[in-house]
């Protein structure tokens, strides 16, 4: 009965059967016995998962729903919402992780018995892991006047969420759900346990959480794993670590590297606080203290003095508590202006550190130079609390269009006699497009400068990269801490030599481009070939069709749709999970499905082995039946793409199965393939020449304006 309550959308059915959404629409029209909608809306209906699975199997379109997909569909279609389902799954996985015999004994009985007995078993796990629960376990929900009633998805039953006109007080992040609350989740929990037997409890939760985050990208601000690792390394080894705005827990996961640690997490979003607490408990054997509440207004850890504080706070918040917190003792360095919420988080972090403790915060660049915060910045510098400001490359973290800063703090044990601050700018390591920065270079440059700054003796200045500046030189009317404004430019010799090398490479590339220019096009009568479609070729076995982007191993390079459109190498990441990603092979043809462009890319040896990213379709032709360059070339035809595309108000989507291909013998395919291959080489050379030309132009402007290049 409970399993029938799980609903699945048309997109979920398409993923289960390995087809496009258009195929699901066709099945609904053509088959009278296709399951009827049980929910959703007229334009986006939902169907009972069990009925869909049975129909697909009867039609021979599905041998068996993969276990991962079945569990995900149960979670996403849970009657109380996916967040509640994910929290219940995390609770069960923690029991499986910590006390597997207990789970085996409980799950041997009926669903009703499992739901009834599970809360007691969970309490025995939660108490040593999270601390004792409050006396009451009754969720309270007080709706703001005039607001719509909260839905089950908005207020997970496993989280004690409070919505009211007064600031919420902190609560433990995870509460033991009751038997009636757990009963609708029992089929999901059994599936989760089965999946954990394959993957492990931690990997199963990471898979499900990654899928949920990937399905709701606009609801969550994520801290990239590379950035989280850098911040943890800057803070150094720590026995007690606090993240007062923990989000999905990336920073605390990066810092969790020893069993005797204590991790403290708090977030104003109840669902994030609960998910992160469970995630950390599955990730480490450290003590985890998670709490729900706004850390500025309702600090859950007021007595804590941590070794390290890591934080990615919300930016540019006007309603951070300015009016009600005017006399708060945390404002040791000055009362932040209403527009300076980030400086409130800085002082909150310092207040929760023990003497000598380190804090690392991700900050917007404006916080280093806004006039409204200059007095607080000056006092932080004078007293030695602000130790370093590090300008990151564009694309390091959301929002990806601005170069964010890292502020490294140290709670001073005593005021330094001659304080200095380290200023670092690693903006030069920005990557192309949306690929993100060169994290290896960023990490090496930042940590090398930070470690050298901490050693006795005078810091050796690194032009264009790092400089240790006496605080007295910054205490002017602006107290501007933007590193780029205080770092000397790179040495003239290095800049001129690099510009000369780029110019020579540009000349070689232009000569190659001229050699690759297509020869004169001869006129021909329009061809009238017999046509087939990609869908027909896939059904006939001439090629294999795969889609990507649901998850994969964290260290596998990912080919994104932007990489395919711009002709660059793999630059993306997938949500971390143990799900097998679709890996490319030489001769594969990759096609983007969004954006309306006529693009197809043949995978070569330099890009083989990359995982397939979202919004991409991979075609793997049988070499005996199809030449890959012939296939890719005809897929790029403008008319071909137009007839295979569908249009919404804001996007164009390509149905790859509808793309057409002429039926030609192998020799004729190779003739066309050779010409298409030559066009691809010409296109790559043009792109490379364009990028080199931009570097030469920018280098000449910079050299002429900073005096390192003579105008003659």
JSON list of N, CA, C and O in Angstrom, two decimals, residues 48 194 198 243 290 491 514 561 565 579 627:
[
{"chain": "A", "resi": 48, "resn": "UNK", "atom": "N", "xyz": [1.65, 6.61, -10.39]},
{"chain": "A", "resi": 48, "resn": "UNK", "atom": "CA", "xyz": [2.05, 5.68, -9.33]},
{"chain": "A", "resi": 48, "resn": "UNK", "atom": "C", "xyz": [3.24, 4.86, -9.81]},
{"chain": "A", "resi": 48, "resn": "UNK", "atom": "O", "xyz": [3.19, 4.23, -10.89]},
{"chain": "A", "resi": 194, "resn": "UNK", "atom": "N", "xyz": [18.76, -1.97, 1.23]},
{"chain": "A", "resi": 194, "resn": "UNK", "atom": "CA", "xyz": [19.24, -2.86, 0.18]},
{"chain": "A", "resi": 194, "resn": "UNK", "atom": "C", "xyz": [20.35, -2.19, -0.63]},
{"chain": "A", "resi": 194, "resn": "UNK", "atom": "O", "xyz": [21.35, -2.81, -0.98]},
{"chain": "A", "resi": 198, "resn": "UNK", "atom": "N", "xyz": [24.90, -2.73, -1.07]},
{"chain": "A", "resi": 198, "resn": "UNK", "atom": "CA", "xyz": [25.75, -2.68, -2.27]},
{"chain": "A", "resi": 198, "resn": "UNK", "atom": "C", "xyz": [26.84, -1.62, -2.15]},
{"chain": "A", "resi": 198, "resn": "UNK", "atom": "O", "xyz": [28.00, -1.86, -2.44]},
{"chain": "A", "resi": 243, "resn": "UNK", "atom": "N", "xyz": [30.93, 25.50, 12.14]},
{"chain": "A", "resi": 243, "resn": "UNK", "atom": "CA", "xyz": [30.43, 26.20, 10.95]},
{"chain": "A", "resi": 243, "resn": "UNK", "atom": "C", "xyz": [29.06, 26.75, 11.30]},
{"chain": "A", "resi": 243, "resn": "UNK", "atom": "O", "xyz": [28.08, 26.00, 11.39]},
{"chain": "A", "resi": 290, "resn": "UNK", "atom": "N", "xyz": [24.65, 19.37, 15.83]},
{"chain": "A", "resi": 290, "resn": "UNK", "atom": "CA", "xyz": [23.95, 20.17, 14.84]},
{"chain": "A", "resi": 290, "resn": "UNK", "atom": "C", "xyz": [22.78, 20.89, 15.46]},
{"chain": "A", "resi": 290, "resn": "UNK", "atom": "O", "xyz": [22.13, 20.38, 16.38]},
{"chain": "A", "resi": 491, "resn": "UNK", "atom": "N", "xyz": [56.98, 41.21, -12.50]},
{"chain": "A", "resi": 491, "resn": "UNK", "atom": "CA", "xyz": [58.21, 41.82, -12.99]},
{"chain": "A", "resi": 491, "resn": "UNK", "atom": "C", "xyz": [58.14, 42.02, -14.50]},
{"chain": "A", "resi": 491, "resn": "UNK", "atom": "O", "xyz": [57.56, 41.21, -15.23]},
{"chain": "A", "resi": 514, "resn": "UNK", "atom": "N", "xyz": [45.54, 29.36, -41.84]},
{"chain": "A", "resi": 514, "resn": "UNK", "atom": "CA", "xyz": [45.50, 29.64, -43.29]},
{"chain": "A", "resi": 514, "resn": "UNK", "atom": "C", "xyz": [45.65, 28.36, -44.09]},
{"chain": "A", "resi": 514, "resn": "UNK", "atom": "O", "xyz": [44.97, 28.16, -45.11]},
{"chain": "A", "resi": 561, "resn": "UNK", "atom": "N", "xyz": [28.35, 20.66, -21.12]},
{"chain": "A", "resi": 561, "resn": "UNK", "atom": "CA", "xyz": [27.80, 21.18, -22.37]},
{"chain": "A", "resi": 561, "resn": "UNK", "atom": "C", "xyz": [28.57, 22.42, -22.82]},
{"chain": "A", "resi": 561, "resn": "UNK", "atom": "O", "xyz": [28.76, 22.64, -24.02]},
{"chain": "A", "resi": 565, "resn": "UNK", "atom": "N", "xyz": [30.43, 23.11, -26.44]},
{"chain": "A", "resi": 565, "resn": "UNK", "atom": "CA", "xyz": [30.12, 24.29, -27.25]},
{"chain": "A", "resi": 565, "resn": "UNK", "atom": "C", "xyz": [31.36, 25.13, -27.52]},
{"chain": "A", "resi": 565, "resn": "UNK", "atom": "O", "xyz": [31.49, 25.73, -28.60]},
{"chain": "A", "resi": 579, "resn": "UNK", "atom": "N", "xyz": [27.51, 6.21, -8.05]},
{"chain": "A", "resi": 579, "resn": "UNK", "atom": "CA", "xyz": [26.83, 5.83, -9.28]},
{"chain": "A", "resi": 579, "resn": "UNK", "atom": "C", "xyz": [27.83, 5.82, -10.43]},
{"chain": "A", "resi": 579, "resn": "UNK", "atom": "O", "xyz": [28.72, 6.67, -10.51]},
{"chain": "A", "resi": 627, "resn": "UNK", "atom": "N", "xyz": [30.61, 5.83, -39.73]},
{"chain": "A", "resi": 627, "resn": "UNK", "atom": "CA", "xyz": [31.83, 6.60, -39.52]},
{"chain": "A", "resi": 627, "resn": "UNK", "atom": "C", "xyz": [31.52, 7.74, -38.55]},
{"chain": "A", "resi": 627, "resn": "UNK", "atom": "O", "xyz": [30.57, 8.50, -38.77]}
]
